[in-house]
Amino acid sequence: MNLTINRQQLVTELETLASFSDAPAPAVTRIVFSPVDLNARAYLKSLCGSAGLTVREDPVGNTFARWTGREPNLPAIGTGSHTDAIPFSGRYDGTAGVLGGLEAIRALQRAQLRPRRSIELLIFTAEEPTLFGIGCLGSRLLSGSLRAETARQLKNRDGKTLDEIRSEAGFGDSLDRVRLPPGYYAAFVELHIEQGAILERRSIPLGVVTAIAAPASLRIAIEGEGGHAGAVLMPERRDAFLAAAEIALAVEQAAKSTGAIDTVGTVGVCEVFPGAINSIPSRVRIEIDFRDTDLARRDAALAGIFKNCDELAARRRVTIEREMINADAPIQCSPLVVDALTRACREHGFESLPMVSRAYHDSLFMSQIAPVAMLFIPCRNGVSHRPDEYAAPEDLARGSLVLAQALADLAG
Ligand SMILES: [Zn+2]
């Protein structure tokens, strides 16, 4: 099979897609179901149509473009990513996997491949949490990890429901119809920029993702007793902030204590009430993001933090309320897909690095219904979600080439 990537076309299409934006270039803002998003969707559908793919959309706007294989009834091989972009971000996050995936399919067509299984490009709706506060909306619904009735409760900041917003955008059918039937995909591969600097630093052109980390997000409310910063003596105090400070240090300790480099914990929110220099904090709210690639290890670390909370609540005479905002399970990627990607790299003479995805992606949820792995290409200085996000044309083309090879291999 003689695979060639049309690098110029891929770069031009990425440029055109970036022009569908509510922010001035080079920044990209493309919120799901906004007019620019709908225009970008029309552009992508026209590209898929030109490539002879059969396009369909589901009720939440996930877009499927299928190249029908010799045995169309077999489960298909899927590839794809997202095209929504958070405010003032860049042009490669997600889009590299969508247009790189499309170019991979076109490369296979040019090489006269007639795959046994169908190969399908999937463009996920709302990977970014911008509109509804929940990431990976499309893939959560496809995989059944978010139920339709729960999704119907989702609202944007103005109180508009998901159903209202999507029907205004032309997606009217019931959300109950989004979930994919079991065995729909025989494998799913997502090409994505690394969003970190490991590949660049080590001068390795490709990363094969073997695990995707997932965060547990917690909100902790601490209630103590306020008072005058001069009048209340130290032994009498029930300072809510000091309890929060101890919890923050417990988070750091718990993350370090697993001995695994993949365990990370962050307290990114700390709100102190009343927030006056001469007043003892009576109430504090903190939010914790705790991640790992191993669910059992993450849960054990969290249990350690909770135990610490109970102990210090008693010692400091404060009450501590915990609320788990979200706790997606991390995954190990499928050896079937990891091997196909690793072989594809080797076949084309590219070194590859097995690596962990520390950001989460639609693939995390697709793994619940299909064997999944991801292919990473370098991005300059590891920068992402910024206007200066950049992936070099040769890296984009290399990713697309290896993806094409792996898709051909998996499709048989
Ligand atoms: Zn992304």
mmCIF file of C-alpha atoms and ligand atoms in Angstrom:
data_model
loop_
_atom_site.group_PDB
_atom_site.id
_atom_site.type_symbol
_atom_site.label_atom_id
_atom_site.label_comp_id
_atom_site.label_asym_id
_atom_site.label_seq_id
_atom_site.Cartn_x
_atom_site.Cartn_y
_atom_site.Cartn_z
ATOM 1 C CA MET A 1 0.000 0.000 0.000
ATOM 2 C CA ASN A 2 1.480 3.332 -1.048
ATOM 3 C CA LEU A 3 0.201 5.872 1.462
ATOM 4 C CA THR A 4 0.720 9.556 0.827
ATOM 5 C CA ILE A 5 -0.573 12.481 2.857
ATOM 6 C CA ASN A 6 -1.520 15.705 1.127
ATOM 7 C CA ARG A 7 0.141 17.945 3.670
ATOM 8 C CA GLN A 8 -0.745 21.205 1.943
ATOM 9 C CA GLN A 9 -4.416 20.324 1.758
ATOM 10 C CA LEU A 10 -4.470 19.278 5.425
ATOM 11 C CA VAL A 11 -2.838 22.551 6.512
ATOM 12 C CA THR A 12 -5.140 24.637 4.304
ATOM 13 C CA GLU A 13 -8.226 22.887 5.673
ATOM 14 C CA LEU A 14 -7.039 23.480 9.255
ATOM 15 C CA GLU A 15 -6.561 27.149 8.380
ATOM 16 C CA THR A 16 -10.024 27.382 6.862
ATOM 17 C CA LEU A 17 -11.610 25.645 9.845
ATOM 18 C CA ALA A 18 -9.821 28.115 12.164
ATOM 19 C CA SER A 19 -11.463 30.982 10.279
ATOM 20 C CA PHE A 20 -14.854 29.901 11.660
ATOM 21 C CA SER A 21 -14.262 31.735 14.908
ATOM 22 C CA ASP A 22 -15.739 34.369 17.190
ATOM 23 C CA ALA A 23 -12.270 35.661 18.127
ATOM 24 C CA PRO A 24 -9.795 37.477 15.900
ATOM 25 C CA ALA A 25 -7.059 35.225 14.437
ATOM 26 C CA PRO A 26 -4.869 33.583 15.561
ATOM 27 C CA ALA A 27 -7.237 33.037 18.495
ATOM 28 C CA VAL A 28 -10.140 30.647 17.960
ATOM 29 C CA THR A 29 -13.450 30.749 19.825
ATOM 30 C CA ARG A 30 -15.983 28.223 18.601
ATOM 31 C CA ILE A 31 -18.662 27.377 21.120
ATOM 32 C CA VAL A 32 -20.897 24.444 20.302
ATOM 33 C CA PHE A 33 -24.132 25.370 18.443
ATOM 34 C CA SER A 34 -23.038 28.984 17.915
ATOM 35 C CA PRO A 35 -23.388 30.326 14.341
ATOM 36 C CA VAL A 36 -19.645 29.859 13.707
ATOM 37 C CA ASP A 37 -19.859 26.275 14.966
ATOM 38 C CA LEU A 38 -22.763 25.587 12.618
ATOM 39 C CA ASN A 39 -20.819 27.117 9.711
ATOM 40 C CA ALA A 40 -17.777 25.013 10.613
ATOM 41 C CA ARG A 41 -19.992 21.917 10.658
ATOM 42 C CA ALA A 42 -21.326 22.756 7.182
ATOM 43 C CA TYR A 43 -17.747 23.149 5.913
ATOM 44 C CA LEU A 44 -16.690 19.810 7.408
ATOM 45 C CA LYS A 45 -19.728 18.015 6.014
ATOM 46 C CA SER A 46 -18.943 19.372 2.551
ATOM 47 C CA LEU A 47 -15.357 18.080 2.835
ATOM 48 C CA CYS A 48 -16.650 14.657 3.904
ATOM 49 C CA GLY A 49 -19.144 14.668 1.043
ATOM 50 C CA SER A 50 -16.382 15.493 -1.451
ATOM 51 C CA ALA A 51 -14.450 12.482 -0.139
ATOM 52 C CA GLY A 52 -17.450 10.278 -0.935
ATOM 53 C CA LEU A 53 -18.315 9.630 2.708
ATOM 54 C CA THR A 54 -21.889 9.098 3.872
ATOM 55 C CA VAL A 55 -22.709 11.728 6.484
ATOM 56 C CA ARG A 56 -25.264 11.494 9.281
ATOM 57 C CA GLU A 57 -25.823 13.514 12.441
ATOM 58 C CA ASP A 58 -27.351 12.374 15.703
ATOM 59 C CA PRO A 59 -29.741 14.430 17.881
ATOM 60 C CA VAL A 60 -26.934 16.054 19.885
ATOM 61 C CA GLY A 61 -24.951 16.929 16.759
ATOM 62 C CA ASN A 62 -22.323 14.198 16.790
ATOM 63 C CA THR A 63 -21.417 13.850 13.114
ATOM 64 C CA PHE A 64 -20.558 10.515 11.490
ATOM 65 C CA ALA A 65 -18.931 10.301 8.036
ATOM 66 C CA ARG A 66 -18.635 6.742 6.844
ATOM 67 C CA TRP A 67 -16.493 5.140 4.171
ATOM 68 C CA THR A 68 -18.366 1.902 3.590
ATOM 69 C CA GLY A 69 -16.252 -1.242 3.671
ATOM 70 C CA ARG A 70 -16.544 -4.514 1.753
ATOM 71 C CA GLU A 71 -18.545 -6.004 4.615
ATOM 72 C CA PRO A 72 -20.747 -3.108 5.708
ATOM 73 C CA ASN A 73 -22.524 -5.100 8.402
ATOM 74 C CA LEU A 74 -19.365 -5.640 10.439
ATOM 75 C CA PRO A 75 -18.644 -3.243 13.313
ATOM 76 C CA ALA A 76 -16.782 -0.249 11.884
ATOM 77 C CA ILE A 77 -13.408 1.252 12.760
ATOM 78 C CA GLY A 78 -13.872 4.754 14.126
ATOM 79 C CA THR A 79 -11.570 7.738 14.240
ATOM 80 C CA GLY A 80 -12.127 11.380 15.063
ATOM 81 C CA SER A 81 -12.118 14.091 17.687
ATOM 82 C CA HIS A 82 -13.829 17.436 18.315
ATOM 83 C CA THR A 83 -13.954 20.849 16.647
ATOM 84 C CA ASP A 84 -15.401 23.041 19.388
ATOM 85 C CA ALA A 85 -12.882 25.435 20.908
ATOM 86 C CA ILE A 86 -12.888 27.224 24.257
ATOM 87 C CA PRO A 87 -12.751 31.046 24.146
ATOM 88 C CA PHE A 88 -9.439 32.399 22.835
ATOM 89 C CA SER A 89 -7.839 29.047 22.226
ATOM 90 C CA GLY A 90 -5.896 27.669 19.286
ATOM 91 C CA ARG A 91 -6.537 25.896 16.018
ATOM 92 C CA TYR A 92 -5.196 22.358 16.553
ATOM 93 C CA ASP A 93 -6.881 20.966 19.675
ATOM 94 C CA GLY A 94 -9.361 18.375 18.401
ATOM 95 C CA THR A 95 -9.280 19.650 14.829
ATOM 96 C CA ALA A 96 -5.969 17.858 14.140
ATOM 97 C CA GLY A 97 -7.765 14.573 14.816
ATOM 98 C CA VAL A 98 -10.809 15.480 12.726
ATOM 99 C CA LEU A 99 -9.071 16.807 9.611
ATOM 100 C CA GLY A 100 -6.083 14.457 10.149
ATOM 101 C CA GLY A 101 -8.606 11.609 10.314
ATOM 102 C CA LEU A 102 -10.334 12.751 7.141
ATOM 103 C CA GLU A 103 -6.986 13.023 5.331
ATOM 104 C CA ALA A 104 -6.096 9.519 6.582
ATOM 105 C CA ILE A 105 -9.267 8.184 4.952
ATOM 106 C CA ARG A 106 -8.523 10.052 1.716
ATOM 107 C CA ALA A 107 -4.964 8.640 1.755
ATOM 108 C CA LEU A 108 -6.392 5.124 2.010
ATOM 109 C CA GLN A 109 -8.766 5.878 -0.864
ATOM 110 C CA ARG A 110 -5.875 7.175 -3.001
ATOM 111 C CA ALA A 111 -3.940 3.984 -2.188
ATOM 112 C CA GLN A 112 -6.886 2.016 -3.636
ATOM 113 C CA LEU A 113 -7.541 0.237 -0.352
ATOM 114 C CA ARG A 114 -10.848 -1.550 -0.147
ATOM 115 C CA PRO A 115 -11.227 -2.112 3.619
ATOM 116 C CA ARG A 116 -13.242 -5.047 4.910
ATOM 117 C CA ARG A 117 -14.769 -3.011 7.717
ATOM 118 C CA SER A 118 -16.208 0.444 7.181
ATOM 119 C CA ILE A 119 -14.040 3.299 8.414
ATOM 120 C CA GLU A 120 -15.925 6.150 10.032
ATOM 121 C CA LEU A 121 -14.896 9.675 10.925
ATOM 122 C CA LEU A 122 -16.666 10.857 14.077
ATOM 123 C CA ILE A 123 -16.828 14.531 15.037
ATOM 124 C CA PHE A 124 -17.904 14.788 18.668
ATOM 125 C CA THR A 125 -20.215 17.523 19.910
ATOM 126 C CA ALA A 126 -19.103 19.682 22.845
ATOM 127 C CA GLU A 127 -15.901 18.089 24.053
ATOM 128 C CA GLU A 128 -15.200 21.339 25.865
ATOM 129 C CA PRO A 129 -17.336 22.137 28.936
ATOM 130 C CA THR A 130 -17.833 25.791 27.895
ATOM 131 C CA LEU A 131 -21.580 25.794 27.352
ATOM 132 C CA PHE A 132 -22.967 23.256 29.823
ATOM 133 C CA GLY A 133 -20.172 22.877 32.376
ATOM 134 C CA ILE A 134 -19.624 19.253 31.470
ATOM 135 C CA GLY A 135 -16.866 18.042 29.144
ATOM 136 C CA CYS A 136 -17.257 15.362 26.460
ATOM 137 C CA LEU A 137 -21.035 15.757 26.235
ATOM 138 C CA GLY A 138 -21.281 13.977 22.854
ATOM 139 C CA SER A 139 -19.146 10.975 23.771
ATOM 140 C CA ARG A 140 -20.747 10.644 27.213
ATOM 141 C CA LEU A 141 -24.135 10.311 25.502
ATOM 142 C CA LEU A 142 -22.825 7.988 22.763
ATOM 143 C CA SER A 143 -21.330 5.647 25.344
ATOM 144 C CA GLY A 144 -24.237 5.800 27.760
ATOM 145 C CA SER A 145 -22.072 7.226 30.568
ATOM 146 C CA LEU A 146 -24.469 10.188 30.607
ATOM 147 C CA ARG A 147 -28.127 9.280 30.448
ATOM 148 C CA ALA A 148 -30.473 11.205 28.169
ATOM 149 C CA GLU A 149 -32.730 12.253 31.063
ATOM 150 C CA THR A 150 -29.731 13.660 32.961
ATOM 151 C CA ALA A 151 -28.550 15.494 29.839
ATOM 152 C CA ARG A 152 -31.987 17.063 29.455
ATOM 153 C CA GLN A 153 -31.427 18.849 32.813
ATOM 154 C CA LEU A 154 -28.300 20.585 31.488
ATOM 155 C CA LYS A 155 -28.584 24.343 31.107
ATOM 156 C CA ASN A 156 -26.300 27.101 29.907
ATOM 157 C CA ARG A 157 -25.580 30.192 32.013
ATOM 158 C CA ASP A 158 -28.773 31.878 30.843
ATOM 159 C CA GLY A 159 -30.895 28.945 31.960
ATOM 160 C CA LYS A 160 -31.559 27.633 28.455
ATOM 161 C CA THR A 161 -31.768 23.861 28.314
ATOM 162 C CA LEU A 162 -29.730 21.602 26.070
ATOM 163 C CA ASP A 163 -32.957 20.605 24.295
ATOM 164 C CA GLU A 164 -33.811 24.248 23.558
ATOM 165 C CA ILE A 165 -30.331 25.111 22.358
ATOM 166 C CA ARG A 166 -29.860 22.072 20.127
ATOM 167 C CA SER A 167 -33.308 22.338 18.564
ATOM 168 C CA GLU A 168 -32.612 26.000 17.690
ATOM 169 C CA ALA A 169 -29.458 24.718 16.014
ATOM 170 C CA GLY A 170 -31.518 22.259 13.990
ATOM 171 C CA PHE A 171 -31.064 19.069 16.012
ATOM 172 C CA GLY A 172 -34.560 18.122 17.028
ATOM 173 C CA ASP A 173 -34.826 14.397 17.582
ATOM 174 C CA SER A 174 -34.866 12.816 21.069
ATOM 175 C CA LEU A 175 -31.607 12.494 23.010
ATOM 176 C CA ASP A 176 -32.627 8.900 23.747
ATOM 177 C CA ARG A 177 -31.469 8.067 20.236
ATOM 178 C CA VAL A 178 -27.857 9.194 20.676
ATOM 179 C CA ARG A 179 -26.506 6.142 22.494
ATOM 180 C CA LEU A 180 -24.693 3.756 20.148
ATOM 181 C CA PRO A 181 -25.692 0.094 20.079
ATOM 182 C CA PRO A 182 -23.196 -2.347 21.601
ATOM 183 C CA GLY A 183 -20.551 -3.484 19.121
ATOM 184 C CA TYR A 184 -21.007 -0.452 16.869
ATOM 185 C CA TYR A 185 -17.226 0.043 16.653
ATOM 186 C CA ALA A 186 -14.651 -2.736 16.490
ATOM 187 C CA ALA A 187 -12.024 -0.136 17.461
ATOM 188 C CA PHE A 188 -11.702 3.613 17.893
ATOM 189 C CA VAL A 189 -8.524 5.693 17.408
ATOM 190 C CA GLU A 190 -8.191 9.382 18.237
ATOM 191 C CA LEU A 191 -5.378 11.511 16.836
ATOM 192 C CA HIS A 192 -4.661 14.546 19.026
ATOM 193 C CA ILE A 193 -1.969 17.082 19.823
ATOM 194 C CA GLU A 194 -0.127 16.120 22.995
ATOM 195 C CA GLN A 195 -0.977 19.318 24.936
ATOM 196 C CA GLY A 196 2.238 18.692 26.837
ATOM 197 C CA ALA A 197 5.930 18.938 25.948
ATOM 198 C CA ILE A 198 7.212 15.407 26.496
ATOM 199 C CA LEU A 199 7.464 14.436 22.808
ATOM 200 C CA GLU A 200 9.106 17.727 21.873
ATOM 201 C CA ARG A 201 11.591 17.560 24.738
ATOM 202 C CA ARG A 202 12.585 14.008 23.884
ATOM 203 C CA SER A 203 12.556 14.612 20.103
ATOM 204 C CA ILE A 204 10.195 11.689 19.538
ATOM 205 C CA PRO A 205 7.679 12.377 16.765
ATOM 206 C CA LEU A 206 4.747 10.275 17.958
ATOM 207 C CA GLY A 207 3.176 9.164 21.224
ATOM 208 C CA VAL A 208 1.007 6.083 21.568
ATOM 209 C CA VAL A 209 -1.358 6.600 24.482
ATOM 210 C CA THR A 210 -1.641 3.545 26.719
ATOM 211 C CA ALA A 211 -3.736 5.099 29.510
ATOM 212 C CA ILE A 212 -5.965 8.131 29.975
ATOM 213 C CA ALA A 213 -6.038 9.729 33.409
ATOM 214 C CA ALA A 214 -9.311 11.043 34.754
ATOM 215 C CA PRO A 215 -10.059 13.534 37.480
ATOM 216 C CA ALA A 216 -12.166 13.197 40.549
ATOM 217 C CA SER A 217 -13.478 16.668 41.400
ATOM 218 C CA LEU A 218 -14.525 17.450 44.940
ATOM 219 C CA ARG A 219 -16.043 20.408 46.662
ATOM 220 C CA ILE A 220 -15.373 20.750 50.365
ATOM 221 C CA ALA A 221 -17.233 23.194 52.597
ATOM 222 C CA ILE A 222 -15.753 23.960 56.006
ATOM 223 C CA GLU A 223 -17.661 25.745 58.693
ATOM 224 C CA GLY A 224 -15.953 27.094 61.781
ATOM 225 C CA GLU A 225 -16.593 30.220 63.791
ATOM 226 C CA GLY A 226 -15.821 33.795 62.873
ATOM 227 C CA GLY A 227 -14.763 36.517 65.207
ATOM 228 C CA HIS A 228 -12.556 39.529 65.772
ATOM 229 C CA ALA A 229 -8.961 38.904 64.728
ATOM 230 C CA GLY A 230 -7.759 40.710 67.835
ATOM 231 C CA ALA A 231 -10.277 39.712 70.470
ATOM 232 C CA VAL A 232 -10.545 35.937 70.045
ATOM 233 C CA LEU A 233 -7.491 34.232 71.505
ATOM 234 C CA MET A 234 -5.812 31.353 69.711
ATOM 235 C CA PRO A 235 -6.980 28.496 71.980
ATOM 236 C CA GLU A 236 -10.605 29.565 71.436
ATOM 237 C CA ARG A 237 -10.527 29.642 67.676
ATOM 238 C CA ARG A 238 -12.344 27.451 65.167
ATOM 239 C CA ASP A 239 -10.714 28.928 62.069
ATOM 240 C CA ALA A 240 -12.221 27.436 58.894
ATOM 241 C CA PHE A 241 -9.326 28.570 56.721
ATOM 242 C CA LEU A 242 -6.685 26.812 58.823
ATOM 243 C CA ALA A 243 -8.675 23.601 58.419
ATOM 244 C CA ALA A 244 -8.763 24.197 54.643
ATOM 245 C CA ALA A 245 -5.021 24.799 54.635
ATOM 246 C CA GLU A 246 -4.467 21.465 56.358
ATOM 247 C CA ILE A 247 -6.711 19.740 53.822
ATOM 248 C CA ALA A 248 -4.730 21.309 50.968
ATOM 249 C CA LEU A 249 -1.512 19.951 52.431
ATOM 250 C CA ALA A 250 -3.201 16.571 52.908
ATOM 251 C CA VAL A 251 -4.054 16.597 49.196
ATOM 252 C CA GLU A 252 -0.408 17.182 48.320
ATOM 253 C CA GLN A 253 0.681 14.485 50.753
ATOM 254 C CA ALA A 254 -1.870 11.988 49.404
ATOM 255 C CA ALA A 255 -0.736 12.600 45.817
ATOM 256 C CA LYS A 256 2.914 12.140 46.741
ATOM 257 C CA SER A 257 2.339 9.156 49.001
ATOM 258 C CA THR A 258 1.217 6.759 46.247
ATOM 259 C CA GLY A 259 4.770 6.730 44.938
ATOM 260 C CA ALA A 260 3.372 6.923 41.396
ATOM 261 C CA ILE A 261 4.283 9.835 39.143
ATOM 262 C CA ASP A 262 0.791 9.651 37.627
ATOM 263 C CA THR A 263 -0.993 10.682 40.832
ATOM 264 C CA VAL A 264 -1.595 14.436 40.959
ATOM 265 C CA GLY A 265 -3.720 16.534 43.282
ATOM 266 C CA THR A 266 -4.594 20.223 43.091
ATOM 267 C CA VAL A 267 -6.615 22.637 45.206
ATOM 268 C CA GLY A 268 -7.520 25.234 42.601
ATOM 269 C CA VAL A 269 -10.364 27.025 44.358
ATOM 270 C CA CYS A 270 -10.365 28.529 47.822
ATOM 271 C CA GLU A 271 -13.092 30.958 48.836
ATOM 272 C CA VAL A 272 -12.814 32.502 52.275
ATOM 273 C CA PHE A 273 -15.754 34.077 54.094
ATOM 274 C CA PRO A 274 -16.043 36.857 55.087
ATOM 275 C CA GLY A 275 -12.642 37.594 53.560
ATOM 276 C CA ALA A 276 -11.584 40.521 55.736
ATOM 277 C CA ILE A 277 -8.109 40.985 57.139
ATOM 278 C CA ASN A 278 -9.305 41.490 60.698
ATOM 279 C CA SER A 279 -11.891 38.737 60.753
ATOM 280 C CA ILE A 280 -11.388 35.054 61.526
ATOM 281 C CA PRO A 281 -12.585 32.966 58.549
ATOM 282 C CA SER A 282 -15.882 31.335 59.488
ATOM 283 C CA ARG A 283 -16.576 29.516 56.221
ATOM 284 C CA VAL A 284 -14.319 28.252 53.463
ATOM 285 C CA ARG A 285 -15.044 26.417 50.256
ATOM 286 C CA ILE A 286 -12.263 24.609 48.433
ATOM 287 C CA GLU A 287 -12.323 22.538 45.257
ATOM 288 C CA ILE A 288 -9.984 19.659 44.618
ATOM 289 C CA ASP A 289 -8.966 18.032 41.337
ATOM 290 C CA PHE A 290 -7.354 14.649 41.953
ATOM 291 C CA ARG A 291 -6.139 12.498 39.058
ATOM 292 C CA ASP A 292 -4.535 9.190 38.402
ATOM 293 C CA THR A 293 -4.338 6.524 35.715
ATOM 294 C CA ASP A 294 -5.297 3.833 38.222
ATOM 295 C CA LEU A 295 -8.768 4.002 39.721
ATOM 296 C CA ALA A 296 -8.020 1.896 42.812
ATOM 297 C CA ARG A 297 -4.948 3.974 43.591
ATOM 298 C CA ARG A 298 -6.871 7.222 43.099
ATOM 299 C CA ASP A 299 -9.685 6.042 45.345
ATOM 300 C CA ALA A 300 -7.268 4.889 48.045
ATOM 301 C CA ALA A 301 -5.581 8.307 47.999
ATOM 302 C CA LEU A 302 -8.968 10.038 48.244
ATOM 303 C CA ALA A 303 -9.934 7.820 51.167
ATOM 304 C CA GLY A 304 -6.743 9.000 52.874
ATOM 305 C CA ILE A 305 -7.766 12.629 52.356
ATOM 306 C CA PHE A 306 -11.252 11.943 53.755
ATOM 307 C CA LYS A 307 -9.805 10.289 56.854
ATOM 308 C CA ASN A 308 -7.625 13.329 57.346
ATOM 309 C CA CYS A 309 -10.697 15.566 57.058
ATOM 310 C CA ASP A 310 -12.528 13.613 59.764
ATOM 311 C CA GLU A 311 -9.553 13.784 62.069
ATOM 312 C CA LEU A 312 -8.957 17.498 61.671
ATOM 313 C CA ALA A 313 -12.669 18.344 61.877
ATOM 314 C CA ALA A 314 -12.696 16.859 65.361
ATOM 315 C CA ARG A 315 -9.376 18.412 66.363
ATOM 316 C CA ARG A 316 -10.206 21.885 65.048
ATOM 317 C CA ARG A 317 -13.897 21.709 66.048
ATOM 318 C CA VAL A 318 -15.157 22.577 62.561
ATOM 319 C CA THR A 319 -17.678 20.808 60.346
ATOM 320 C CA ILE A 320 -16.561 19.547 56.967
ATOM 321 C CA GLU A 321 -18.962 18.665 54.167
ATOM 322 C CA ARG A 322 -17.730 16.831 51.106
ATOM 323 C CA GLU A 323 -19.393 16.697 47.737
ATOM 324 C CA MET A 324 -18.062 14.668 44.820
ATOM 325 C CA ILE A 325 -18.740 16.876 41.780
ATOM 326 C CA ASN A 326 -17.533 14.339 39.266
ATOM 327 C CA ALA A 327 -15.511 11.125 39.311
ATOM 328 C CA ASP A 328 -14.826 9.603 35.915
ATOM 329 C CA ALA A 329 -12.776 6.434 35.907
ATOM 330 C CA PRO A 330 -9.339 6.485 34.258
ATOM 331 C CA ILE A 331 -8.762 3.848 31.595
ATOM 332 C CA GLN A 332 -6.078 1.601 30.232
ATOM 333 C CA CYS A 333 -6.136 1.681 26.431
ATOM 334 C CA SER A 334 -6.852 -1.432 24.394
ATOM 335 C CA PRO A 335 -3.753 -3.505 23.522
ATOM 336 C CA LEU A 336 -5.360 -4.244 20.143
ATOM 337 C CA VAL A 337 -5.377 -0.562 19.163
ATOM 338 C CA VAL A 338 -2.121 0.329 20.960
ATOM 339 C CA ASP A 339 -0.365 -2.474 19.034
ATOM 340 C CA ALA A 340 -1.858 -1.357 15.715
ATOM 341 C CA LEU A 341 -0.553 2.178 16.303
ATOM 342 C CA THR A 342 2.865 1.006 17.477
ATOM 343 C CA ARG A 343 3.198 -1.278 14.438
ATOM 344 C CA ALA A 344 2.123 1.538 12.124
ATOM 345 C CA CYS A 345 4.831 3.819 13.555
ATOM 346 C CA ARG A 346 7.448 1.094 13.111
ATOM 347 C CA GLU A 347 6.307 0.286 9.589
ATOM 348 C CA HIS A 348 6.928 3.871 8.526
ATOM 349 C CA GLY A 349 10.212 4.121 10.405
ATOM 350 C CA PHE A 350 9.050 6.527 13.114
ATOM 351 C CA GLU A 351 10.083 6.224 16.721
ATOM 352 C CA SER A 352 7.126 6.283 19.113
ATOM 353 C CA LEU A 353 6.746 6.716 22.840
ATOM 354 C CA PRO A 354 4.167 4.883 24.972
ATOM 355 C CA MET A 355 2.618 7.583 27.101
ATOM 356 C CA VAL A 356 -0.193 8.592 29.427
ATOM 357 C CA SER A 357 -2.757 11.187 28.461
ATOM 358 C CA ARG A 358 -3.062 13.453 31.455
ATOM 359 C CA ALA A 359 -5.823 15.498 29.908
ATOM 360 C CA TYR A 360 -8.982 13.552 29.210
ATOM 361 C CA HIS A 361 -10.601 13.202 25.837
ATOM 362 C CA ASP A 362 -13.693 11.751 24.162
ATOM 363 C CA SER A 363 -11.731 8.501 23.904
ATOM 364 C CA LEU A 364 -12.047 8.094 27.677
ATOM 365 C CA PHE A 365 -15.797 7.624 27.231
ATOM 366 C CA MET A 366 -15.609 5.765 23.908
ATOM 367 C CA SER A 367 -13.532 3.154 25.767
ATOM 368 C CA GLN A 368 -16.723 2.071 27.520
ATOM 369 C CA ILE A 369 -18.143 0.810 24.229
ATOM 370 C CA ALA A 370 -15.098 0.082 22.054
ATOM 371 C CA PRO A 371 -11.420 -0.849 22.194
ATOM 372 C CA VAL A 372 -9.683 2.549 22.170
ATOM 373 C CA ALA A 373 -6.248 4.143 21.951
ATOM 374 C CA MET A 374 -4.893 7.551 20.996
ATOM 375 C CA LEU A 375 -2.029 8.846 18.881
ATOM 376 C CA PHE A 376 -0.272 12.031 20.018
ATOM 377 C CA ILE A 377 1.722 14.439 17.893
ATOM 378 C CA PRO A 378 3.948 17.146 19.397
ATOM 379 C CA CYS A 379 2.732 20.709 19.847
ATOM 380 C CA ARG A 380 5.150 23.595 20.238
ATOM 381 C CA ASN A 381 6.318 24.095 23.837
ATOM 382 C CA GLY A 382 3.438 21.895 24.959
ATOM 383 C CA VAL A 383 1.128 24.907 24.654
ATOM 384 C CA SER A 384 -2.604 24.299 24.202
ATOM 385 C CA HIS A 385 -5.874 26.170 24.825
ATOM 386 C CA ARG A 386 -4.043 29.346 23.776
ATOM 387 C CA PRO A 387 -3.915 31.291 20.488
ATOM 388 C CA ASP A 388 -0.222 30.372 20.057
ATOM 389 C CA GLU A 389 -1.012 26.646 20.069
ATOM 390 C CA TYR A 390 0.949 25.195 17.119
ATOM 391 C CA ALA A 391 1.572 21.837 15.487
ATOM 392 C CA ALA A 392 4.038 21.707 12.589
ATOM 393 C CA PRO A 393 2.765 20.572 9.169
ATOM 394 C CA GLU A 394 5.216 17.651 9.129
ATOM 395 C CA ASP A 395 3.940 16.461 12.519
ATOM 396 C CA LEU A 396 0.311 16.751 11.394
ATOM 397 C CA ALA A 397 1.101 14.820 8.220
ATOM 398 C CA ARG A 398 3.056 12.164 10.117
ATOM 399 C CA GLY A 399 0.171 11.685 12.543
ATOM 400 C CA SER A 400 -2.304 11.382 9.710
ATOM 401 C CA LEU A 401 -0.078 8.875 7.876
ATOM 402 C CA VAL A 402 0.365 6.607 10.908
ATOM 403 C CA LEU A 403 -3.348 6.901 11.662
ATOM 404 C CA ALA A 404 -4.155 5.818 8.099
ATOM 405 C CA GLN A 405 -1.866 2.805 8.423
ATOM 406 C CA ALA A 406 -3.421 1.795 11.756
ATOM 407 C CA LEU A 407 -6.978 2.237 10.405
ATOM 408 C CA ALA A 408 -6.150 0.031 7.396
ATOM 409 C CA ASP A 409 -4.654 -2.574 9.715
ATOM 410 C CA LEU A 410 -7.700 -2.582 12.039
ATOM 411 C CA ALA A 411 -10.217 -2.525 9.176
ATOM 412 C CA GLY A 412 -8.623 -5.579 7.560
HETATM 413 ZN ZN ZN B 1 -9.110 18.198 22.566
#
